[in-house]
Coordinates of C-alpha atoms and ligand atoms in Angstrom, one line a residue:
M1 CA -3.4 21.1 -16.6
I2 CA -4.0 17.6 -18.1
D3 CA -2.4 14.8 -16.1
L4 CA -0.9 12.5 -18.8
Y5 CA -0.9 9.5 -16.5
A6 CA -4.6 9.7 -16.3
L7 CA -5.0 9.2 -20.0
S8 CA -5.4 5.8 -21.8
V9 CA -3.3 5.4 -24.9
D10 CA -6.4 6.2 -27.0
K11 CA -7.1 9.4 -25.1
L12 CA -3.5 10.4 -25.4
G13 CA -3.7 9.8 -29.2
E14 CA -6.9 11.9 -29.3
M15 CA -5.2 14.8 -27.5
L16 CA -2.2 14.7 -29.8
A17 CA -4.4 14.5 -32.9
Q18 CA -6.3 17.6 -31.8
W19 CA -3.0 19.3 -31.5
G20 CA -2.3 18.4 -35.1
E21 CA 0.5 15.9 -34.3
P22 CA 1.1 12.9 -36.6
G23 CA -0.1 9.6 -35.3
F24 CA 3.3 8.1 -34.5
R25 CA 3.9 10.7 -31.7
T26 CA 1.5 8.8 -29.5
K27 CA 3.7 5.8 -29.4
Q28 CA 6.8 7.9 -28.9
L29 CA 5.3 9.8 -26.0
W30 CA 3.9 6.6 -24.4
D31 CA 7.3 5.0 -24.7
W32 CA 9.0 7.8 -22.9
M33 CA 6.3 7.7 -20.2
Y34 CA 6.0 4.0 -19.5
N35 CA 9.0 2.3 -20.9
Q36 CA 11.8 4.9 -20.5
R37 CA 9.9 6.3 -17.5
V38 CA 11.4 9.8 -17.7
A39 CA 10.2 12.4 -15.3
S40 CA 10.4 15.5 -17.6
F41 CA 9.5 16.5 -21.1
D42 CA 13.0 17.8 -21.8
A43 CA 14.3 14.2 -21.6
M44 CA 12.0 13.1 -24.5
M45 CA 14.7 13.6 -27.1
N46 CA 12.9 12.5 -30.3
L47 CA 9.9 14.9 -29.8
P48 CA 10.2 18.3 -31.4
K49 CA 11.0 21.2 -29.1
S50 CA 7.7 22.8 -30.0
L51 CA 5.7 19.7 -28.8
R52 CA 7.8 19.4 -25.6
D53 CA 7.1 23.1 -24.9
R54 CA 3.4 22.6 -25.4
L55 CA 3.4 19.5 -23.2
S56 CA 5.1 21.4 -20.5
A57 CA 2.7 24.3 -20.7
E58 CA -0.5 22.3 -20.8
T59 CA 0.1 18.9 -19.2
T60 CA 1.8 17.3 -16.3
L61 CA 3.5 14.0 -15.6
G62 CA 1.6 13.2 -12.4
V63 CA -0.2 15.3 -9.8
L64 CA 1.6 14.2 -6.6
E65 CA 3.6 16.9 -5.0
L66 CA 6.4 15.8 -2.7
D67 CA 5.9 17.4 0.7
T68 CA 8.4 15.5 2.9
E69 CA 10.9 12.7 2.2
R70 CA 13.0 10.7 4.6
T71 CA 15.6 8.0 4.1
S72 CA 16.1 5.5 6.8
Q73 CA 19.4 3.9 7.9
D74 CA 18.2 0.7 6.3
G75 CA 17.7 2.5 3.0
T76 CA 13.9 2.7 3.2
I77 CA 12.5 5.9 1.7
K78 CA 9.3 7.3 3.0
R79 CA 7.5 10.1 1.2
L80 CA 4.6 12.3 2.1
Y81 CA 2.8 13.6 -1.0
K82 CA 0.3 16.5 -1.2
L83 CA -2.6 15.8 -3.5
P84 CA -4.2 18.7 -5.6
D85 CA -6.9 19.2 -2.9
G86 CA -4.3 19.4 -0.1
Q87 CA -4.8 15.8 1.3
L88 CA -1.5 14.2 2.4
I89 CA -0.7 10.5 1.7
E90 CA 2.3 8.3 2.3
S91 CA 4.3 6.0 0.1
V92 CA 7.3 3.9 1.1
L93 CA 10.1 2.3 -1.0
M94 CA 11.9 -0.7 0.6
E95 CA 15.1 -1.9 -1.0
Y96 CA 16.3 -5.4 -0.3
D97 CA 19.7 -6.9 -0.9
D98 CA 18.3 -9.4 -3.4
E99 CA 17.5 -6.6 -5.9
R100 CA 13.9 -6.5 -4.8
R101 CA 12.5 -3.0 -4.8
T102 CA 9.1 -2.8 -3.2
A103 CA 6.8 0.2 -3.2
C104 CA 4.1 0.3 -0.4
I105 CA 1.3 2.6 -1.6
S106 CA -1.8 4.2 -0.2
T107 CA -5.4 3.8 -1.5
Q108 CA -7.2 6.4 0.6
A109 CA -6.4 9.6 2.4
G110 CA -7.0 8.4 6.0
C111 CA -9.1 5.3 6.7
A112 CA -12.6 4.6 7.9
M113 CA -11.9 1.3 9.6
G114 CA -10.6 2.7 12.9
C115 CA -8.2 -0.1 13.9
V116 CA -7.0 1.1 17.3
F117 CA -3.3 0.6 16.9
C118 CA -3.0 2.1 13.4
A119 CA -1.9 5.7 12.9
T120 CA -4.1 6.0 9.8
G121 CA -7.1 4.6 11.6
Q122 CA -6.6 7.1 14.3
M123 CA -6.9 10.0 11.8
G124 CA -10.2 8.9 10.4
F125 CA -11.3 9.0 6.8
A126 CA -10.9 11.9 4.4
R127 CA -11.5 10.5 0.9
H128 CA -10.9 7.7 -1.6
L129 CA -7.9 8.1 -3.9
T130 CA -8.5 7.9 -7.7
S131 CA -6.9 5.0 -9.5
T132 CA -4.4 7.5 -11.0
E133 CA -3.4 8.8 -7.6
I134 CA -2.8 5.2 -6.5
F135 CA -0.9 4.3 -9.6
E136 CA 1.2 7.4 -9.6
Q137 CA 2.8 6.6 -6.2
A138 CA 4.3 3.5 -7.8
M139 CA 5.1 5.3 -11.0
Y140 CA 7.1 8.0 -9.2
F141 CA 9.3 5.4 -7.5
A142 CA 9.7 3.5 -10.7
R143 CA 10.9 6.7 -12.4
D144 CA 13.4 7.5 -9.7
L145 CA 14.7 3.9 -9.8
E146 CA 15.0 3.9 -13.6
A147 CA 17.1 7.1 -13.4
E148 CA 19.6 5.2 -11.3
G149 CA 19.6 2.1 -13.4
N150 CA 17.3 0.1 -11.1
R151 CA 13.7 -1.2 -11.5
L152 CA 10.7 -1.3 -9.3
S153 CA 10.0 -5.0 -8.9
N154 CA 7.1 -5.3 -6.3
V155 CA 4.1 -3.3 -5.2
V156 CA 2.1 -3.8 -2.0
L157 CA -1.2 -1.9 -1.4
M158 CA -0.5 -1.6 2.3
G159 CA -0.1 2.1 2.9
M160 CA -2.8 4.4 4.2
G161 CA -6.3 3.2 3.7
E162 CA -8.3 0.1 3.1
P163 CA -8.0 -1.0 -0.6
F164 CA -11.2 -3.1 -0.5
H165 CA -13.2 0.0 0.7
N166 CA -12.0 1.7 -2.5
Y167 CA -12.3 -1.5 -4.5
D168 CA -12.7 -0.3 -8.1
A169 CA -10.0 2.3 -8.0
S170 CA -7.6 -0.1 -6.3
L171 CA -8.3 -2.8 -8.9
E172 CA -7.9 -0.4 -11.8
A173 CA -4.6 0.8 -10.3
I174 CA -3.4 -2.9 -10.0
R175 CA -4.4 -3.5 -13.7
R176 CA -2.3 -0.5 -14.7
L177 CA 0.7 -1.6 -12.6
M178 CA 0.6 -4.8 -14.6
S179 CA -0.1 -3.4 -18.1
D180 CA 1.7 0.0 -18.0
L181 CA 4.5 -0.6 -15.5
G182 CA 5.0 -4.3 -16.4
I183 CA 4.9 -5.5 -12.8
G184 CA 3.8 -9.2 -12.7
A185 CA 0.6 -10.0 -10.8
R186 CA 2.6 -12.3 -8.5
H187 CA 4.7 -9.3 -7.5
I188 CA 1.7 -7.3 -6.3
T189 CA 0.0 -7.8 -3.0
I190 CA -3.3 -6.3 -1.8
S191 CA -3.9 -6.2 1.9
T192 CA -7.3 -6.0 3.5
V193 CA -8.7 -5.6 7.0
G194 CA -11.2 -8.3 6.1
L195 CA -14.1 -6.9 4.1
V196 CA -15.8 -10.2 3.4
P197 CA -17.9 -9.4 0.3
M198 CA -14.9 -7.9 -1.4
I199 CA -12.7 -10.9 -0.6
K200 CA -15.4 -13.0 -2.5
R201 CA -15.4 -10.5 -5.3
F202 CA -11.7 -10.5 -5.5
A203 CA -11.6 -14.3 -5.7
D204 CA -13.6 -14.0 -8.9
E205 CA -11.3 -11.5 -10.6
G206 CA -9.1 -14.3 -12.0
L207 CA -6.0 -12.4 -11.0
Q208 CA -2.7 -13.9 -9.8
V209 CA -2.3 -10.9 -7.4
K210 CA -1.5 -12.0 -3.8
L211 CA -4.0 -11.5 -1.0
A212 CA -3.1 -10.6 2.5
V213 CA -5.7 -10.4 5.3
S214 CA -5.0 -8.5 8.5
L215 CA -6.0 -10.9 11.2
H216 CA -4.3 -9.8 14.5
A217 CA -6.6 -11.8 16.8
A218 CA -8.1 -15.3 16.8
T219 CA -11.3 -14.7 18.8
D220 CA -14.1 -12.4 18.0
D221 CA -13.9 -10.5 21.3
E222 CA -10.2 -9.7 20.9
R223 CA -10.4 -9.0 17.2
S224 CA -13.4 -6.6 17.7
A225 CA -11.4 -4.7 20.3
L226 CA -8.6 -4.1 17.9
L227 CA -10.4 -4.0 14.6
P228 CA -13.9 -2.6 14.9
I229 CA -14.9 -4.0 11.5
N230 CA -14.9 -7.4 13.1
K231 CA -18.3 -6.5 14.6
K232 CA -19.6 -6.4 11.1
Y233 CA -17.8 -9.4 9.6
S234 CA -17.1 -12.0 12.2
L235 CA -14.1 -14.3 12.2
Q236 CA -16.2 -17.2 11.1
D237 CA -17.4 -15.4 8.0
L238 CA -13.9 -14.1 7.3
I239 CA -12.2 -17.4 7.5
A240 CA -15.0 -19.0 5.4
A241 CA -14.4 -16.3 2.7
C242 CA -10.6 -17.1 2.9
H243 CA -11.3 -20.8 2.3
E244 CA -13.4 -19.8 -0.6
Y245 CA -10.6 -17.6 -2.0
V246 CA -8.0 -20.3 -1.7
E247 CA -10.2 -23.0 -3.2
K248 CA -11.2 -20.7 -6.2
T249 CA -7.8 -19.4 -7.0
G250 CA -5.6 -22.3 -5.9
R251 CA -3.4 -19.7 -4.3
R252 CA -1.8 -19.6 -0.9
M253 CA -2.8 -16.5 1.1
T254 CA -1.1 -14.5 3.8
F255 CA -2.4 -13.4 7.2
E256 CA -0.9 -10.4 8.9
W257 CA -0.5 -10.4 12.7
T258 CA 0.8 -7.4 14.4
L259 CA 2.2 -8.6 17.7
I260 CA 1.2 -6.5 20.8
Q261 CA 2.9 -7.5 24.0
G262 CA 0.5 -9.2 26.4
E263 CA -2.5 -8.8 24.1
N264 CA -2.3 -11.1 21.1
D265 CA 1.1 -12.7 21.7
T266 CA -0.1 -15.2 24.3
A267 CA 0.1 -18.9 24.1
V268 CA -3.7 -19.1 24.2
Q269 CA -4.0 -16.8 21.1
A270 CA -1.3 -18.8 19.3
H271 CA -3.1 -22.1 19.9
T272 CA -6.4 -20.6 19.0
L273 CA -4.9 -19.2 15.8
G274 CA -3.4 -22.6 15.0
R275 CA -6.8 -24.2 15.2
L276 CA -8.5 -21.4 13.3
L277 CA -6.3 -21.7 10.3
N278 CA -6.4 -25.5 10.3
G279 CA -6.6 -26.8 6.7
L280 CA -6.2 -23.4 5.1
H281 CA -3.3 -23.0 2.6
C282 CA -1.7 -20.0 4.1
H283 CA 1.3 -18.2 5.6
V284 CA 1.4 -15.8 8.6
N285 CA 3.5 -12.7 8.6
V286 CA 4.2 -11.6 12.2
I287 CA 5.1 -8.0 12.7
P288 CA 6.0 -6.5 16.0
L289 CA 3.8 -3.4 16.7
N290 CA 5.0 0.0 15.6
P291 CA 4.0 2.1 18.6
T292 CA 1.7 5.0 17.7
G293 CA 0.5 8.1 19.6
G294 CA -3.1 7.0 20.0
F295 CA -2.5 3.5 21.3
M296 CA -1.0 2.3 24.6
G297 CA 0.3 -1.1 23.4
T298 CA 3.9 -2.0 23.0
P299 CA 5.7 -4.4 20.6
S300 CA 6.2 -8.0 21.8
A301 CA 9.7 -8.9 23.2
S302 CA 11.7 -11.2 21.0
G303 CA 11.3 -14.3 23.2
R304 CA 7.5 -14.0 22.9
I305 CA 7.7 -13.5 19.2
D306 CA 9.7 -16.8 18.9
A307 CA 7.3 -18.6 21.1
F308 CA 4.4 -17.5 19.0
V309 CA 6.0 -18.6 15.8
N310 CA 7.0 -21.9 17.3
T311 CA 3.5 -22.6 18.5
L312 CA 2.1 -22.0 14.9
S313 CA 4.7 -24.4 13.5
E314 CA 3.3 -27.1 15.8
Y315 CA 0.1 -26.7 13.7
G316 CA 2.0 -26.8 10.5
I317 CA 1.5 -23.1 9.8
P318 CA 4.5 -21.3 8.4
A319 CA 5.2 -18.0 9.9
T320 CA 7.8 -15.3 9.1
V321 CA 8.8 -12.5 11.4
R322 CA 8.9 -9.3 9.4
I323 CA 11.6 -6.8 10.3
R324 CA 10.2 -3.4 11.0
R325 CA 11.8 -1.4 8.2
G326 CA 12.3 2.4 8.4
I327 CA 11.4 2.4 12.1
D328 CA 13.6 5.5 12.5
I329 CA 11.7 7.5 9.9
A330 CA 8.2 6.7 11.1
A331 CA 7.6 4.3 8.2
G332 CA 4.6 2.6 9.8
C333 CA 1.3 3.1 8.1
G334 CA 0.2 6.7 8.6
Q335 CA 2.9 7.6 11.0
L336 CA 4.8 10.2 9.0
K337 CA 1.6 12.1 8.2
S338 CA 0.5 12.2 11.8
E339 CA 4.0 13.3 12.8
V340 CA 4.2 16.1 10.2
T341 CA 0.6 17.3 10.8
R342 CA 1.3 17.4 14.6
R343 CA 4.4 19.5 14.1
E344 CA 2.5 21.9 11.9
R345 CA -0.5 22.2 14.1
P346 CA 0.8 21.8 17.7
R347 CA -1.5 20.2 20.2
P348 CA -2.6 22.3 23.2
V349 CA 0.0 22.7 25.8
Q350 CA -2.0 20.8 28.3
E351 CA -1.8 17.7 26.2
D352 CA 1.9 18.0 25.4
S353 CA 2.8 18.3 29.0
D354 CA 0.8 15.2 30.0
P355 CA 3.5 13.0 31.6
A356 CA 1.6 9.9 30.6
R357 CA 2.4 10.4 27.0
Ligands
SAH1 N1 -6.0 -1.4 5.3 C1 -5.2 -2.5 5.0 C2 -3.9 -2.2 4.4 C3 -3.1 -1.1 5.1 S1 -2.5 -1.4 6.7 C4 -5.1 -3.5 6.1 O1 -5.4 -3.2 7.2 O2 -4.7 -4.6 5.9 C5 -1.2 -2.5 6.4 C6 -0.8 -3.4 7.6 O3 -0.2 -2.7 8.6 C7 -2.0 -4.1 8.2 O4 -1.8 -5.4 8.5 C8 -2.2 -3.3 9.5 O5 -2.9 -4.0 10.5 C9 -0.7 -3.1 9.8 N2 -0.5 -2.0 10.8 C10 -1.2 -0.9 11.0 N3 -0.7 -0.1 12.0 C11 0.3 -0.8 12.5 C12 1.2 -0.6 13.6 N4 1.2 0.5 14.3 N5 2.2 -1.5 13.8 C13 2.3 -2.6 13.0 N6 1.5 -2.9 12.0 C14 0.5 -2.0 11.7
SF4_2 FE1 -7.3 1.2 7.9 FE2 -5.7 -0.9 7.6 FE3 -5.1 1.1 9.4 FE4 -7.1 -0.6 9.8 S1 -4.9 -1.1 9.7 S2 -7.2 1.6 10.1 S3 -7.9 -1.0 7.8 S4 -5.2 1.3 7.2

C-alpha cells in the first residue's frame, strides 16, 4: 500500500501519470487530501469511480491505526495509535473556548532522554518517527475537526519523544504543517529538553515557530537529578544557547517548569531561576506535576504554585500556570501508553501487591 500523505505533489502526479490519469487529477486529489481534508476516497466526488476504487485498493490515507481513544471531561481527546511495526504513540487534541484547537503530537516512540518524572522517559527509546508519521498525527485531528466544521489551529511537538533528537524529521513535519495544512509558524511550538547544538541550529532556520525549553530546575545538581541530559549540556551552556536564539530570531521564548512539591517549588529555586533568566526575553509555563508510576514526586499545592509565580514576577519574569488538561484520561506525556501496555501485560503479582505503590 502506498501512503498518499508520504508523497509530494510531484510524486503524486507521477503515480497518477503511470496509472494513465490526466494531469488535472493530481490537483483534484491534492485538494481533497489537504484542503477538503476528507478521510475516505468515497468522499472525493469529482474523481471517477474507477480511480477511487484503484486508490482504495492500492493506496491509503495515512498509516496510523487507532488503538485507544479517550475523551476527558474537559473535552481533551487522547489517542493511542499503532504504527505499522506495532509501536504505540500518543496524540492529544485540546479544545479551548476561544476556538483554539491544539494538537499535541509525538516525534519518537519512547524517548532516550530518561527524565525521571516523565512516563515516556521511563519507557526508554524505541525508534524515531518518520516525518510522515509525525505529520499524520496532526492531519488526522485536522480531518476529524473539518468533518464537524472546525479547524485545527495550533500544533505543539510536545508528545512522546524529544523532537531535537529527531531533528530532521521534526523540522520536515513542521514545514508540512505550514505548507500542506496551512498552520501558521506562530501557531506551532517545538519543545526540547535542551539539546544545545540543536537549539543553535534551530535559531538559524529562519522560522517563526515558537521554541520551548524544558528547564525544571535552576541549578546543575537539581537539574541533572531530574533531567540526565543536563550532565551533557550544562545550564550555563543551555542558557547561553537560549540567549543566542532570542538575539538571532528576535523572538520571545518559553521555559517549561513542572512543579514538584518540595523539590523545585522552593523559594530558593524560584529566586535562583529569577536570577538565571535575568535579561532573557522569555516567559515561564508552570505545570504542576502529573504523577507517574515510576516517580515518587507529587504536584505542588496551589499555595506553593502561587508563591513560585509571585517570586518570578519580582524579577520581571512573566509566568503562567497551565491547567493540567485531560488529567482523568492519562493525558500526560506517555501516560496512556504505559497504562494500556501495563493492562495488556500485567506486572508480576509481587509488584502489584506492593503497598508502597
Ligand atoms: N521532549 C520534549 C517534549 C515532550 S515532553 C521536552 O522534554 O520538552 C513535553 C513537556 O512535558 C516537557 O516540558 C516535559 O518536561 C513535560 N512533562 C513530562 N512528564 C511530565 C509529567 N509527569 N508531569 C508534568 N509535565 C511533564
Ligand atoms: Fe523525553 Fe521530554 Fe519525557 Fe524528557 S520530558 S523523557 S525529553 S519526552
